[in-house]
Amino acid sequence: MPRIIKHPELRREELLDHAQALFLTHGYDKASLNDVIAAAGVSKGAFYHYFASKEALLEALAERFARQALAGVQKIVDDPDLDPLGRLNALLATSRQAKIETAAEAWALFATLFRPENLVLFHRINLAASKSFSPVLVEIIRQGVEDGTFRTFDPEGVADIVMQFGLATHDVTAKAFASGNDADMEIAIDALEKRVRLYEIALDRILGLPDGSIRIGEPGFVRAVMTARRDSPAAASKARGM
């Protein structure tokens, strides 16, 4: 049979699809690059043409998640009926809902990132997310400054602060991962809920808004995301001894 030649971008997406499926089924640590290569039906040379390492593959998956999430909020960004504050809150609300809906899969895929030895990789992936979302945040904040909704001299700096929120909660989440027991999970949930409230107040103050204007979280949001770990495919496999 003649060899099928696929467009490089299509082949790259297929490799990411196979990697994502394996990571979600077996966990990032359990699935090897050889497993991905075998599932994709390509040679090692062809695979390494696209991804130099397992870490590069994971980072590419994170970048794809960020692009998909950005596409999901584009209608909010383009909605002419929303003012800057409404647009920012709608963006945050959509992000919250997406995190809740994909929490189990995200835990299965990224649990390894919260280990101390993977801190550098965690930062690299957050940088990829920041590159996708920061321009959108900057534009919304600039619009708010122009119409008087927000008061800040540095829209880029505010956007950067928003993107840093995830990094700031790394240690709390990592501790919950390391222990795996319910008591530490409850401590982590309580700490994260307080931190989210603090970030909301801080963002209100930075943008010159009354307290309660910005909604980063909502009742039950942190708990829904954190406890989804127990229902993730990797967690289920571990519980079965697989």
Short mmCIF file of C-alpha atoms in Angstrom, two decimals:
data_model
loop_
_atom_site.label_atom_id
_atom_site.label_comp_id
_atom_site.label_asym_id
_atom_site.label_seq_id
_atom_site.Cartn_x
_atom_site.Cartn_y
_atom_site.Cartn_z
CA MET A 1 0.00 0.00 0.00
CA PRO A 2 1.27 3.50 -0.73
CA ARG A 3 2.45 5.48 2.27
CA ILE A 4 -0.09 8.07 3.39
CA ILE A 5 1.44 11.52 3.65
CA LYS A 6 -0.37 13.87 6.00
CA HIS A 7 -0.04 17.60 6.45
CA PRO A 8 2.50 18.25 9.25
CA GLU A 9 -0.01 20.17 11.36
CA LEU A 10 -2.57 17.37 11.03
CA ARG A 11 0.03 14.79 12.04
CA ARG A 12 1.05 16.93 15.02
CA GLU A 13 -2.57 17.19 16.19
CA GLU A 14 -3.00 13.43 15.86
CA LEU A 15 0.07 12.84 18.02
CA LEU A 16 -1.37 15.18 20.63
CA ASP A 17 -4.71 13.36 20.48
CA HIS A 18 -3.05 10.00 21.11
CA ALA A 19 -0.91 11.42 23.90
CA GLN A 20 -3.89 13.03 25.59
CA ALA A 21 -5.91 9.80 25.43
CA LEU A 22 -3.06 7.76 26.91
CA PHE A 23 -2.27 10.30 29.63
CA LEU A 24 -5.93 10.43 30.65
CA THR A 25 -6.29 6.65 30.63
CA HIS A 26 -3.05 5.65 32.31
CA GLY A 27 -1.74 8.88 33.85
CA TYR A 28 1.18 10.95 32.63
CA ASP A 29 3.81 8.92 34.50
CA LYS A 30 2.51 5.52 33.37
CA ALA A 31 2.24 6.33 29.66
CA SER A 32 5.60 6.29 27.89
CA LEU A 33 6.65 7.97 24.68
CA ASN A 34 6.87 4.51 23.13
CA ASP A 35 3.20 4.01 24.01
CA VAL A 36 2.32 7.26 22.26
CA ILE A 37 4.43 6.35 19.22
CA ALA A 38 2.83 2.90 18.99
CA ALA A 39 -0.69 4.27 19.35
CA ALA A 40 -0.04 6.87 16.67
CA GLY A 41 1.50 4.31 14.31
CA VAL A 42 4.52 6.46 13.46
CA SER A 43 8.25 5.91 13.63
CA LYS A 44 10.36 7.32 16.44
CA GLY A 45 12.07 9.57 13.94
CA ALA A 46 8.74 10.98 12.80
CA PHE A 47 7.64 11.54 16.40
CA TYR A 48 10.84 13.35 17.40
CA HIS A 49 10.44 15.59 14.39
CA TYR A 50 7.49 17.15 16.25
CA PHE A 51 8.36 16.72 19.93
CA ALA A 52 11.84 16.54 21.40
CA SER A 53 10.74 15.02 24.73
CA LYS A 54 7.84 13.92 26.87
CA GLU A 55 7.93 17.30 28.61
CA ALA A 56 7.67 19.07 25.25
CA LEU A 57 4.67 16.90 24.44
CA LEU A 58 2.98 17.84 27.73
CA GLU A 59 3.72 21.51 27.17
CA ALA A 60 2.21 21.32 23.68
CA LEU A 61 -0.92 19.77 25.18
CA ALA A 62 -1.13 22.63 27.68
CA GLU A 63 -0.80 25.16 24.87
CA ARG A 64 -3.58 23.42 22.96
CA PHE A 65 -5.84 23.47 26.01
CA ALA A 66 -5.17 27.20 26.33
CA ARG A 67 -6.02 27.80 22.66
CA GLN A 68 -9.22 25.79 22.97
CA ALA A 69 -10.21 27.67 26.11
CA LEU A 70 -9.51 30.96 24.38
CA ALA A 71 -11.69 29.96 21.43
CA GLY A 72 -14.45 29.15 23.90
CA VAL A 73 -14.51 32.69 25.28
CA GLN A 74 -14.09 34.56 22.01
CA LYS A 75 -17.81 35.28 21.76
CA ILE A 76 -17.61 37.03 25.14
CA VAL A 77 -14.68 39.13 24.00
CA ASP A 78 -16.57 40.12 20.85
CA ASP A 79 -19.97 40.74 22.52
CA PRO A 80 -20.83 44.43 21.87
CA ASP A 81 -23.53 44.41 24.57
CA LEU A 82 -21.07 43.83 27.40
CA ASP A 83 -19.24 46.67 29.10
CA PRO A 84 -15.61 46.05 30.20
CA LEU A 85 -16.57 44.93 33.73
CA GLY A 86 -19.31 42.65 32.39
CA ARG A 87 -16.91 41.25 29.81
CA LEU A 88 -14.22 40.58 32.42
CA ASN A 89 -16.67 38.85 34.78
CA ALA A 90 -18.18 36.85 31.92
CA LEU A 91 -14.69 35.76 30.91
CA LEU A 92 -13.92 34.65 34.47
CA ALA A 93 -17.29 32.88 34.77
CA THR A 94 -16.72 30.95 31.54
CA SER A 95 -13.26 29.99 32.73
CA ARG A 96 -14.69 28.73 36.03
CA GLN A 97 -17.30 26.62 34.29
CA ALA A 98 -14.72 25.14 31.93
CA LYS A 99 -12.47 24.23 34.86
CA ILE A 100 -15.35 22.49 36.63
CA GLU A 101 -16.40 20.56 33.52
CA THR A 102 -12.85 19.41 32.70
CA ALA A 103 -11.49 19.10 36.25
CA ALA A 104 -11.30 15.30 36.38
CA GLU A 105 -9.44 15.11 33.06
CA ALA A 106 -7.14 17.98 34.03
CA TRP A 107 -6.17 16.28 37.28
CA ALA A 108 -5.40 13.07 35.47
CA LEU A 109 -3.22 14.85 32.94
CA PHE A 110 -1.43 17.40 35.11
CA ALA A 111 -1.16 15.76 38.53
CA THR A 112 2.53 15.19 37.95
CA LEU A 113 3.10 18.94 37.54
CA PHE A 114 2.48 19.56 41.23
CA ARG A 115 5.43 17.48 42.32
CA PRO A 116 8.44 19.50 43.55
CA GLU A 117 10.72 18.16 40.82
CA ASN A 118 8.36 19.51 38.15
CA LEU A 119 8.13 23.09 39.35
CA VAL A 120 10.09 24.41 36.35
CA LEU A 121 7.81 22.55 33.94
CA PHE A 122 4.75 23.89 35.80
CA HIS A 123 6.03 27.43 35.26
CA ARG A 124 6.67 26.79 31.56
CA ILE A 125 3.12 25.58 31.05
CA ASN A 126 1.67 28.54 32.92
CA LEU A 127 3.75 30.77 30.68
CA ALA A 128 2.12 29.15 27.64
CA ALA A 129 -1.33 29.85 29.09
CA SER A 130 -0.34 33.43 29.86
CA LYS A 131 0.79 34.02 26.27
CA SER A 132 -2.67 33.01 25.06
CA PHE A 133 -4.83 34.85 27.57
CA SER A 134 -2.87 37.96 28.54
CA PRO A 135 -3.57 39.87 25.29
CA VAL A 136 -7.32 39.31 25.80
CA LEU A 137 -7.17 40.57 29.39
CA VAL A 138 -5.07 43.56 28.40
CA GLU A 139 -7.58 44.59 25.73
CA ILE A 140 -10.53 44.33 28.15
CA ILE A 141 -8.71 46.33 30.80
CA ARG A 142 -7.67 48.99 28.28
CA GLN A 143 -11.28 49.36 27.17
CA GLY A 144 -12.29 49.79 30.80
CA VAL A 145 -9.66 52.45 31.36
CA GLU A 146 -10.77 54.32 28.24
CA ASP A 147 -14.44 54.46 29.29
CA GLY A 148 -13.69 55.16 32.95
CA THR A 149 -14.80 51.78 34.34
CA PHE A 150 -11.31 50.87 35.51
CA ARG A 151 -8.59 53.04 36.99
CA THR A 152 -5.10 51.74 36.42
CA PHE A 153 -1.95 53.08 34.78
CA ASP A 154 -0.72 49.61 33.69
CA PRO A 155 -3.22 47.28 31.94
CA GLU A 156 -0.41 44.87 31.05
CA GLY A 157 0.64 44.69 34.69
CA VAL A 158 -2.90 43.97 35.86
CA ALA A 159 -3.26 41.20 33.27
CA ASP A 160 0.02 39.73 34.47
CA ILE A 161 -1.21 39.76 38.07
CA VAL A 162 -4.37 37.88 37.05
CA MET A 163 -2.29 35.24 35.27
CA GLN A 164 -0.04 34.90 38.33
CA PHE A 165 -2.94 33.84 40.55
CA GLY A 166 -2.57 30.23 39.46
CA LEU A 167 1.13 30.22 40.27
CA ALA A 168 0.46 31.68 43.71
CA THR A 169 -1.74 28.70 44.66
CA HIS A 170 0.79 26.11 43.51
CA ASP A 171 2.13 25.23 46.97
CA VAL A 172 -1.31 24.69 48.50
CA THR A 173 -2.39 22.43 45.65
CA ALA A 174 0.92 20.54 45.66
CA LYS A 175 0.54 19.78 49.38
CA ALA A 176 -2.94 18.37 48.83
CA PHE A 177 -1.58 16.19 46.02
CA ALA A 178 1.36 14.96 48.08
CA SER A 179 -0.78 13.77 51.00
CA GLY A 180 -3.79 12.41 49.19
CA ASN A 181 -5.82 12.26 52.42
CA ASP A 182 -9.16 13.94 53.04
CA ALA A 183 -7.95 16.07 55.95
CA ASP A 184 -5.23 17.77 53.91
CA MET A 185 -7.64 18.17 51.02
CA GLU A 186 -10.06 20.03 53.29
CA ILE A 187 -7.24 22.27 54.49
CA ALA A 188 -6.27 22.97 50.87
CA ILE A 189 -9.85 23.76 49.88
CA ASP A 190 -10.25 26.17 52.80
CA ALA A 191 -6.93 27.87 52.01
CA LEU A 192 -7.76 28.20 48.32
CA GLU A 193 -11.22 29.60 48.99
CA LYS A 194 -9.69 32.29 51.20
CA ARG A 195 -7.02 33.00 48.60
CA VAL A 196 -9.61 33.42 45.83
CA ARG A 197 -11.52 35.89 47.98
CA LEU A 198 -8.31 37.80 48.64
CA TYR A 199 -7.53 37.93 44.93
CA GLU A 200 -11.00 39.29 44.21
CA ILE A 201 -10.52 42.10 46.71
CA ALA A 202 -7.02 42.80 45.41
CA LEU A 203 -8.22 42.99 41.80
CA ASP A 204 -11.09 45.30 42.80
CA ARG A 205 -8.63 47.63 44.49
CA ILE A 206 -6.10 47.51 41.65
CA LEU A 207 -8.80 48.41 39.11
CA GLY A 208 -10.36 51.07 41.34
CA LEU A 209 -13.64 49.17 41.77
CA PRO A 210 -15.92 48.70 44.80
CA ASP A 211 -15.34 45.47 46.71
CA GLY A 212 -17.37 42.63 45.23
CA SER A 213 -17.19 43.86 41.65
CA ILE A 214 -14.89 41.09 40.37
CA ARG A 215 -15.88 37.44 40.72
CA ILE A 216 -12.95 35.06 40.31
CA GLY A 217 -14.70 32.26 42.19
CA GLU A 218 -18.21 31.33 43.25
CA PRO A 219 -19.64 29.22 46.10
CA GLY A 220 -18.53 25.62 45.66
CA PHE A 221 -16.14 26.35 42.79
CA VAL A 222 -12.89 25.45 44.56
CA ARG A 223 -14.38 22.32 46.11
CA ALA A 224 -15.78 21.13 42.78
CA VAL A 225 -12.39 21.47 41.08
CA MET A 226 -10.29 20.04 43.90
CA THR A 227 -12.48 17.02 44.69
CA ALA A 228 -12.73 16.10 41.00
CA ARG A 229 -9.28 14.60 41.44
CA ARG A 230 -10.88 11.63 43.20
CA ASP A 231 -13.02 10.93 40.15
CA SER A 232 -10.28 11.32 37.55
CA PRO A 233 -9.41 8.35 35.28
CA ALA A 234 -5.92 8.12 36.79
CA ALA A 235 -7.31 8.10 40.33
CA ALA A 236 -9.82 5.41 39.44
CA SER A 237 -7.11 3.25 37.90
CA LYS A 238 -4.93 3.68 40.99
CA ALA A 239 -7.81 2.70 43.26
CA ARG A 240 -8.31 -0.49 41.22
CA GLY A 241 -4.61 -1.29 41.46
CA MET A 242 -4.11 -0.97 37.74
#
